[in-house]
Tab-separated table of C-alpha atoms in Angstrom:
chain	number	residue	atom	x	y	z
W	1	SER	CA	19.053	204.618	42.178
W	2	LYS	CA	21.191	203.100	39.444
W	3	ASN	CA	19.746	205.205	36.639
W	4	ARG	CA	21.795	207.341	34.275
W	5	PHE	CA	20.768	210.990	33.948
W	6	TYR	CA	21.285	213.218	30.917
W	7	CYS	CA	20.532	216.818	29.898
W	8	ASP	CA	20.478	218.126	33.477
W	9	GLY	CA	17.923	215.557	34.591
W	10	ARG	CA	15.559	215.916	31.643
W	11	CYS	CA	16.292	212.363	30.489
W	12	LEU	CA	17.099	209.192	32.368
W	13	THR	CA	17.791	205.597	31.403
W	14	GLY	CA	18.687	202.382	33.154
W	15	ARG	CA	22.234	201.422	34.002
W	16	ASP	CA	22.626	198.836	31.230
W	17	ILE	CA	21.685	200.241	27.822
W	18	GLY	CA	23.671	197.864	25.599
W	19	ILE	CA	20.609	195.895	24.460
W	20	PHE	CA	18.732	199.147	23.919
W	21	ILE	CA	21.477	200.393	21.578
W	22	PHE	CA	21.447	197.024	19.797
W	23	ALA	CA	17.686	197.332	19.280
W	24	LEU	CA	18.110	200.819	17.806
W	25	ILE	CA	20.809	199.606	15.417
W	26	LEU	CA	18.767	196.550	14.355
W	27	ILE	CA	15.637	198.605	13.627
W	28	SER	CA	17.620	201.281	11.799
W	29	ILE	CA	19.614	198.826	9.670
W	30	THR	CA	16.526	196.851	8.655
W	31	SER	CA	14.607	200.002	7.770
W	32	GLY	CA	17.638	201.453	5.975
W	33	LEU	CA	17.983	198.367	3.791
W	34	PHE	CA	14.302	198.601	2.944
W	35	PHE	CA	14.570	202.272	1.981
W	36	GLY	CA	17.756	201.740	-0.011
W	37	PHE	CA	17.049	198.539	-1.936
W	38	ASP	CA	13.297	197.857	-1.975
W	39	CYS	CA	11.619	201.255	-1.998
W	40	PRO	CA	13.086	202.517	-5.315
W	41	TYR	CA	11.852	199.478	-7.229
W	42	LEU	CA	8.499	199.356	-5.420
W	43	THR	CA	7.983	203.060	-6.016
W	44	TYR	CA	8.578	202.578	-9.736
W	45	ARG	CA	6.401	199.486	-10.057
W	46	LEU	CA	3.610	200.227	-7.551
W	47	SER	CA	3.252	203.570	-5.765
W	48	PRO	CA	5.375	206.352	-4.214
W	49	ALA	CA	3.245	206.077	-1.078
W	50	ILE	CA	5.109	202.905	-0.001
W	51	PRO	CA	8.270	204.667	1.262
W	52	VAL	CA	6.179	207.460	2.797
W	53	VAL	CA	4.183	205.023	4.942
W	54	ALA	CA	7.369	203.150	5.867
W	55	ALA	CA	9.024	206.408	6.945
W	56	ILE	CA	6.045	207.301	9.158
W	57	LEU	CA	6.133	203.876	10.812
W	58	TYR	CA	9.897	204.048	11.336
W	59	LEU	CA	9.789	207.536	12.862
W	60	SER	CA	6.883	206.557	15.113
W	61	THR	CA	8.762	203.493	16.321
W	62	MET	CA	11.903	205.492	17.085
W	63	CYS	CA	9.959	208.245	18.866
W	64	PHE	CA	8.086	205.797	21.076
W	65	ILE	CA	11.167	203.737	21.975
W	66	PHE	CA	13.112	206.881	22.924
W	67	ARG	CA	10.132	208.196	24.904
W	68	THR	CA	9.954	204.916	26.807
W	69	ALA	CA	13.680	204.595	27.394
W	70	CYS	CA	14.449	208.203	28.349
W	71	SER	CA	11.512	209.106	30.602
W	72	ASP	CA	10.891	208.645	34.298
W	73	PRO	CA	8.780	205.480	34.672
W	74	GLY	CA	7.423	206.646	38.025
W	75	ILE	CA	10.311	206.447	40.490
W	76	LEU	CA	9.245	207.128	44.056
W	77	PRO	CA	11.664	209.116	46.227
W	78	ARG	CA	13.234	207.306	49.136
W	79	ALA	CA	12.495	208.178	52.724
W	80	THR	CA	14.589	210.879	54.361
W	81	SER	CA	16.510	210.205	57.544
W	82	ASP	CA	13.890	212.043	59.619
W	83	GLU	CA	11.110	209.936	58.133
W	84	VAL	CA	12.965	206.709	58.818
W	85	GLN	CA	13.635	207.724	62.418
W	86	TYR	CA	10.006	208.608	62.997
W	87	LEU	CA	8.861	205.351	61.435
W	88	GLU	CA	11.183	203.349	63.644
W	89	ARG	CA	9.921	205.163	66.745
W	90	SER	CA	6.257	204.864	65.788
W	91	THR	CA	6.503	201.111	65.109
W	92	ASP	CA	8.735	200.262	68.065
W	93	ILE	CA	6.110	198.516	70.167
W	94	SER	CA	8.414	197.210	72.851
W	95	ASN	CA	11.927	196.021	73.435
W	96	SER	CA	10.806	192.408	73.707
W	97	PRO	CA	12.584	189.804	71.565
W	98	GLN	CA	9.292	189.191	69.710
W	99	SER	CA	9.358	192.649	68.128
W	100	VAL	CA	9.286	192.500	64.352
W	101	ALA	CA	11.781	194.528	62.333
W	102	LEU	CA	10.541	197.050	59.799
W	103	PRO	CA	11.219	194.840	56.747
W	104	GLY	CA	8.903	192.191	58.215
W	105	ARG	CA	5.973	194.500	58.814
W	106	THR	CA	3.045	195.369	56.603
W	107	ILE	CA	0.310	197.988	56.570
W	108	GLU	CA	-3.205	197.278	55.373
W	109	VAL	CA	-5.292	199.962	53.689
W	110	ARG	CA	-8.950	199.856	52.803
W	111	MET	CA	-9.821	201.406	49.453
W	112	HIS	CA	-13.069	203.171	48.626
W	113	THR	CA	-14.184	200.014	46.797
W	114	GLY	CA	-13.930	198.069	50.057
W	115	HIS	CA	-10.810	196.147	49.025
W	116	VAL	CA	-8.135	195.665	51.656
W	117	ILE	CA	-4.588	195.761	50.274
W	118	GLN	CA	-1.358	195.019	52.108
W	119	LEU	CA	1.484	197.511	51.816
W	120	LYS	CA	4.885	195.895	52.254
W	121	PHE	CA	7.894	197.695	53.607
W	122	CYS	CA	10.785	198.264	51.184
W	123	SER	CA	14.020	197.800	53.090
W	124	THR	CA	15.974	199.680	50.392
W	125	CYS	CA	13.802	202.769	49.933
W	126	LYS	CA	12.603	202.705	53.576
W	127	ILE	CA	8.945	203.223	52.663
W	128	PHE	CA	5.761	201.200	52.767
W	129	ARG	CA	5.132	200.602	49.079
W	130	PRO	CA	1.767	202.017	47.884
W	131	PRO	CA	-0.574	199.807	45.830
W	132	ARG	CA	0.933	198.543	42.558
W	133	VAL	CA	4.403	199.759	43.533
W	134	SER	CA	7.290	197.312	43.321
W	135	HIS	CA	11.036	197.632	43.788
W	136	CYS	CA	13.166	197.000	40.682
W	137	SER	CA	16.460	195.391	41.608
W	138	LEU	CA	18.097	196.443	38.319
W	139	CYS	CA	17.235	200.136	38.703
W	140	ASP	CA	17.329	199.928	42.525
W	141	ALA	CA	14.200	202.044	42.905
W	142	CYS	CA	10.513	201.669	43.711
W	143	ILE	CA	8.403	202.168	40.571
W	144	ALA	CA	4.763	203.246	40.590
W	145	ASN	CA	2.511	200.820	38.672
W	146	PHE	CA	5.563	198.653	38.045
W	147	ASP	CA	5.022	196.451	34.987
W	148	HIS	CA	8.479	195.013	34.275
W	149	HIS	CA	12.049	195.997	33.519
W	150	CYS	CA	12.524	195.822	29.750
W	151	PRO	CA	16.136	195.345	28.601
W	152	TRP	CA	15.173	196.275	25.016
W	153	VAL	CA	14.433	199.832	26.119
W	154	GLY	CA	16.967	199.814	28.951
W	155	ASN	CA	14.471	201.111	31.483
W	156	CYS	CA	11.616	200.111	33.736
W	157	VAL	CA	8.086	200.225	32.373
W	158	GLY	CA	5.736	201.828	34.847
W	159	LEU	CA	3.081	204.439	35.431
W	160	ARG	CA	4.555	207.281	33.358
W	161	ASN	CA	5.889	205.423	30.300
W	162	TYR	CA	3.690	202.325	29.910
W	163	ARG	CA	1.517	203.823	27.151
W	164	TYR	CA	4.615	204.743	25.144
W	165	PHE	CA	5.949	201.205	25.564
W	166	TYR	CA	2.655	199.813	24.279
W	167	LEU	CA	2.645	202.211	21.305
W	168	PHE	CA	6.240	201.221	20.584
W	169	LEU	CA	5.226	197.557	20.394
W	170	PHE	CA	2.237	198.452	18.216
W	171	SER	CA	4.223	200.559	15.736
W	172	LEU	CA	7.095	198.057	15.627
W	173	SER	CA	4.660	195.207	14.928
W	174	ILE	CA	3.129	197.088	12.009
W	175	LEU	CA	6.593	198.030	10.716
W	176	CYS	CA	7.778	194.394	10.766
W	177	VAL	CA	4.636	193.159	8.993
W	178	TYR	CA	4.844	196.021	6.482
W	179	ILE	CA	8.488	195.387	5.556
W	180	LEU	CA	8.046	191.608	5.386
W	181	ALA	CA	4.966	191.903	3.164
W	182	PHE	CA	6.669	194.201	0.678
W	183	ASN	CA	9.817	192.061	0.714
W	184	VAL	CA	7.708	189.202	-0.603
W	185	ILE	CA	5.981	191.493	-3.104
W	186	ASN	CA	9.335	192.794	-4.289
W	187	ILE	CA	10.684	189.289	-4.973
W	188	VAL	CA	7.484	188.262	-6.757
W	189	LEU	CA	7.529	191.371	-8.962
W	190	ARG	CA	11.163	190.824	-9.846
W	191	LYS	CA	10.464	187.209	-10.776
W	192	LEU	CA	7.600	188.307	-13.024
W	193	ASN	CA	9.819	190.947	-14.555
W	194	LEU	CA	12.559	188.403	-15.322
W	195	LEU	CA	9.964	186.085	-16.791
W	196	SER	CA	8.625	188.773	-19.122
W	197	VAL	CA	12.153	189.770	-20.171
W	198	SER	CA	13.060	186.167	-20.953
W	199	LYS	CA	9.952	185.770	-23.119
W	200	ARG	CA	10.661	188.973	-25.046
W	201	GLY	CA	14.291	187.990	-25.532
W	202	SER	CA	13.500	184.618	-27.027
W	203	THR	CA	14.368	184.573	-30.769
W	204	SER	CA	13.377	181.018	-31.478
W	205	VAL	CA	9.733	180.539	-32.468
W	206	GLU	CA	9.716	176.803	-31.932
W	207	MET	CA	11.129	175.714	-28.581
W	208	ASN	CA	10.798	172.329	-27.007
W	209	ASP	CA	9.570	171.918	-23.425
W	210	ARG	CA	12.964	171.044	-22.016
W	211	GLU	CA	14.639	174.148	-23.366
W	212	GLY	CA	11.738	176.285	-22.141
W	213	ALA	CA	11.988	174.860	-18.651
W	214	GLN	CA	15.705	175.604	-18.579
W	215	ASP	CA	15.199	179.217	-19.717
W	216	LYS	CA	12.312	179.910	-17.293
W	217	PRO	CA	13.438	182.243	-14.429
W	218	SER	CA	13.018	181.041	-10.854
W	219	PHE	CA	12.750	182.729	-7.445
W	220	ALA	CA	16.460	182.088	-6.944
W	221	ASP	CA	17.165	184.407	-9.869
W	222	ALA	CA	14.980	187.109	-8.322
W	223	ILE	CA	16.697	186.679	-4.940
W	224	ARG	CA	20.119	186.996	-6.545
W	225	ASP	CA	18.894	190.216	-8.109
W	226	THR	CA	18.125	191.733	-4.634
W	227	PRO	CA	20.003	189.950	-1.802
W	228	ALA	CA	19.300	192.752	0.694
W	229	THR	CA	15.613	191.884	0.548
W	230	VAL	CA	16.361	188.398	1.869
W	231	VAL	CA	18.265	189.849	4.833
W	232	GLN	CA	15.325	192.090	5.717
W	233	ALA	CA	12.844	189.261	5.335
W	234	LEU	CA	14.830	186.976	7.644
W	235	ILE	CA	15.163	189.639	10.349
W	236	CYS	CA	11.467	190.527	10.201
W	237	PHE	CA	10.346	186.894	10.035
W	238	PHE	CA	12.193	185.902	13.215
W	239	SER	CA	11.306	189.135	15.037
W	240	ILE	CA	7.642	189.313	14.147
W	241	TRP	CA	6.617	186.396	16.356
W	242	SER	CA	8.008	187.846	19.568
W	243	VAL	CA	7.053	191.458	18.815
W	244	VAL	CA	3.478	190.774	17.711
W	245	GLY	CA	3.043	188.208	20.479
W	246	LEU	CA	4.244	190.692	23.110
W	247	TRP	CA	1.939	193.379	21.736
W	248	GLY	CA	-1.002	190.980	21.886
W	249	TYR	CA	-0.136	190.007	25.457
W	250	HIS	CA	-0.039	193.630	26.613
W	251	THR	CA	-3.305	194.307	24.808
W	252	TYR	CA	-4.792	191.504	26.875
W	253	LEU	CA	-3.334	193.014	30.062
W	254	ILE	CA	-4.633	196.504	29.271
W	255	CYS	CA	-8.137	195.189	28.665
W	256	ARG	CA	-8.035	193.627	32.133
W	257	SER	CA	-6.216	196.598	33.721
W	258	VAL	CA	-3.495	194.286	35.032
W	259	THR	CA	0.269	194.766	34.971
W	260	THR	CA	2.763	192.098	33.948
W	261	ASN	CA	4.011	191.883	37.523
W	262	GLU	CA	0.475	191.298	38.820
W	263	ASP	CA	-0.291	188.756	36.105
W	264	ILE	CA	2.857	186.721	36.841
W	265	LYS	CA	2.216	186.767	40.586
W	266	ASP	CA	-1.527	186.192	40.068
W	267	THR	CA	-2.210	189.046	42.468
W	268	TRP	CA	-5.918	189.347	41.740
W	269	GLY	CA	-6.528	185.617	41.363
W	270	SER	CA	-5.156	184.595	44.741
W	271	SER	CA	-7.129	184.568	47.974
W	272	HIS	CA	-6.438	186.623	51.092
W	273	ARG	CA	-7.912	185.387	54.356
W	274	GLY	CA	-10.142	183.067	52.419
W	275	VAL	CA	-11.510	185.810	50.161
W	276	THR	CA	-10.612	185.921	46.465
W	277	MET	CA	-9.074	189.272	45.588
W	278	LYS	CA	-10.875	191.238	42.893
W	279	ASN	CA	-8.966	193.777	40.847
W	280	PRO	CA	-10.009	197.185	42.255
W	281	PHE	CA	-8.279	199.047	39.427
W	282	SER	CA	-10.411	197.566	36.663
W	283	ARG	CA	-13.359	199.605	35.453
W	284	GLY	CA	-15.245	196.483	34.460
W	285	ASN	CA	-15.134	197.276	30.742
W	286	PRO	CA	-12.199	196.476	28.415
W	287	CYS	CA	-12.805	199.631	26.373
W	288	LEU	CA	-12.757	201.839	29.456
W	289	ASN	CA	-9.582	200.132	30.685
W	290	CYS	CA	-7.874	200.728	27.329
W	291	PHE	CA	-9.014	204.352	27.225
W	292	ALA	CA	-7.742	205.006	30.757
W	293	ALA	CA	-4.368	203.359	30.094
W	294	LEU	CA	-3.702	204.954	26.703
W	295	CYS	CA	-5.611	208.239	26.764
W	296	GLY	CA	-5.861	209.172	30.441
W	297	PRO	CA	-3.859	212.039	31.987
W	298	LEU	CA	-0.253	211.293	32.881
W	299	PRO	CA	0.887	212.234	36.392
W	300	PRO	CA	3.861	214.530	36.895
W	301	SER	CA	7.132	213.048	38.030
W	302	PHE	CA	7.443	212.359	41.750
W	303	LEU	CA	11.041	213.584	41.563
W	304	ASN	CA	12.596	216.954	40.926
W	305	LEU	CA	15.530	215.727	38.883
W	306	ARG	CA	16.985	219.191	38.240
W	307	THR	CA	17.391	220.183	41.914
W	308	VAL	CA	20.766	220.111	43.611
W	309	VAL	CA	20.746	217.618	46.471
W	310	THR	CA	22.084	218.831	49.802
W	311	PRO	CA	22.491	216.595	52.873
W	312	ASP	CA	20.499	218.869	55.220
W	313	ASN	CA	17.786	219.919	52.782
W	314	HIS	CA	14.720	217.656	52.830
W	315	ASN	CA	12.430	220.076	50.979
W	316	PHE	CA	13.670	219.377	47.484
W	317	MET	CA	11.613	216.206	47.140
W	318	PRO	CA	8.080	215.181	48.103
W	319	MET	CA	7.656	213.398	51.397
W	320	ASN	CA	7.096	209.670	51.172
W	321	MET	CA	4.243	207.512	52.318
W	322	VAL	CA	5.936	206.120	55.388
W	323	SER	CA	3.556	206.975	58.210
W	324	ALA	CA	0.382	208.821	59.051
W	325	ARG	CA	2.207	211.760	60.637
W	326	ALA	CA	5.512	212.044	58.833
W	327	PHE	CA	4.436	213.323	55.406
W	328	ASN	CA	2.468	216.085	53.781
W	329	PRO	CA	-0.965	214.889	52.552
W	330	ASP	CA	-0.767	217.246	49.579
W	331	ASN	CA	2.118	215.220	48.212
W	332	ALA	CA	0.348	211.949	48.958
W	333	ASP	CA	-2.329	212.974	46.485
W	334	ASP	CA	0.247	212.838	43.692
W	335	ILE	CA	0.956	209.198	44.518
W	336	LEU	CA	-2.567	207.999	45.226
W	337	ARG	CA	-4.785	209.903	42.833
W	338	TYR	CA	-3.519	208.123	39.732
W	339	GLN	CA	-4.167	204.643	41.044
W	340	ILE	CA	-7.901	204.931	40.283
W	341	ASP	CA	-8.993	207.652	37.897
W	342	GLU	CA	-12.528	208.029	39.170
W	343	PRO	CA	-13.909	211.430	40.195
W	344	GLY	CA	-14.207	211.855	43.927
W	345	HIS	CA	-12.188	208.738	44.766
W	346	THR	CA	-8.644	210.036	44.648
W	347	ASN	CA	-7.789	210.069	48.357
W	348	ASN	CA	-10.084	207.427	49.803
W	349	TYR	CA	-7.373	205.215	51.217
W	350	GLN	CA	-7.851	204.531	54.911
W	351	VAL	CA	-5.738	202.660	57.395
W	352	TYR	CA	-7.282	199.273	58.121
W	353	SER	CA	-4.597	197.844	60.371
W	354	ALA	CA	-1.544	199.953	61.094
W	355	VAL	CA	0.881	197.127	61.776
W	356	GLU	CA	0.513	193.453	60.938
W	357	TYR	CA	2.881	190.872	62.371
W	358	PRO	CA	3.615	187.390	61.098
W	359	TYR	CA	0.861	184.981	61.975
W	360	SER	CA	3.001	183.081	64.470
W	361	GLU	CA	3.653	186.222	66.527
W	362	ARG	CA	0.350	188.075	66.363
W	363	ARG	CA	-1.054	186.679	69.608
W	364	GLN	CA	2.057	187.693	71.509
W	365	GLN	CA	1.946	191.355	70.514
W	366	PRO	CA	0.123	193.943	72.649
W	367	GLN	CA	-2.776	195.864	71.189
W	368	VAL	CA	-1.760	199.382	70.239
W	369	GLN	CA	-4.154	202.210	69.492
W	370	TYR	CA	-3.220	204.435	66.558
W	371	PRO	CA	-4.684	207.860	65.897
W	372	PRO	CA	-7.224	208.044	63.067
W	373	CYS	CA	-5.867	209.245	59.741
W	374	ASP	CA	-6.952	209.536	56.129
W	375	TYR	CA	-3.658	208.679	54.484
W	376	VAL	CA	-1.115	205.913	54.665
């Protein structure tokens, strides 16, 4: 793939991390201005708990963004040369000109819920993509439970880092609202302070209205007293709409147990063969969907990123889901079991139709009998 690897494979990021670095600098500068210019005055006037809460929110935001950006989102290993050769032999029906190439073929699997899902062939990774797997062109890899590629974290958001991406949006939303609220409070307190100082400093007992209006402090005076607060407020004000809106959108997706990719493509709202597709990954309850997405067990990585790759060694990585004979079912469990976290329904994927041709060529293809199998 096009990922960058660090610390002997312990960390990985996308190829382009410029926007990710910009996001880190923007969050750090805004928080630093708040700690340096607002917190001392707010601590003196209100409470010392204000900088403590801000520090917790800032550290949480940085931890979650690094966890999202530097972890494996769920990259599936590509097919080995032996697997590709077997797949080509097993799907080579005839030498007739009507034969369909591998990229044009699909496999249909029937889930334990009765849903029939098409698995498309990835011409880059040379595998039939399992349910909810999509190929990211920026990372050049197939990602399990692919949600989207986020430039702000410089990485794909998928099965293994989606919860950390959601928690990053949640903590960043609270941090923006927190800083903006206390920026306003800081300016108001400073204005009140200037007003009280001007009243105490007045030596004239009798003052006409015009002179009093001229001596009365305004918000401009308070802003001139703390210009860094205005910079923070502007950054938070223009960022809060997109950040809070994105967090609300992903909350909506989690409650429905739908990914961004599925929502954009309307995967579970479209019809297949005249039947409207129902989301088989939803538990039917928003609370259960949220609990499964945010508190459920995380699967291990499908890759062994610390193993030395050798051209003739195919044992360093799990076999891929390319055919019914060419892979080890024990490794298929790692890919399939986390699609539906229901006890007893981890491996209930069955082949419904081994090969499906385009509609215009189906009648011209001979009927082929495939051996029964329990895995795709």
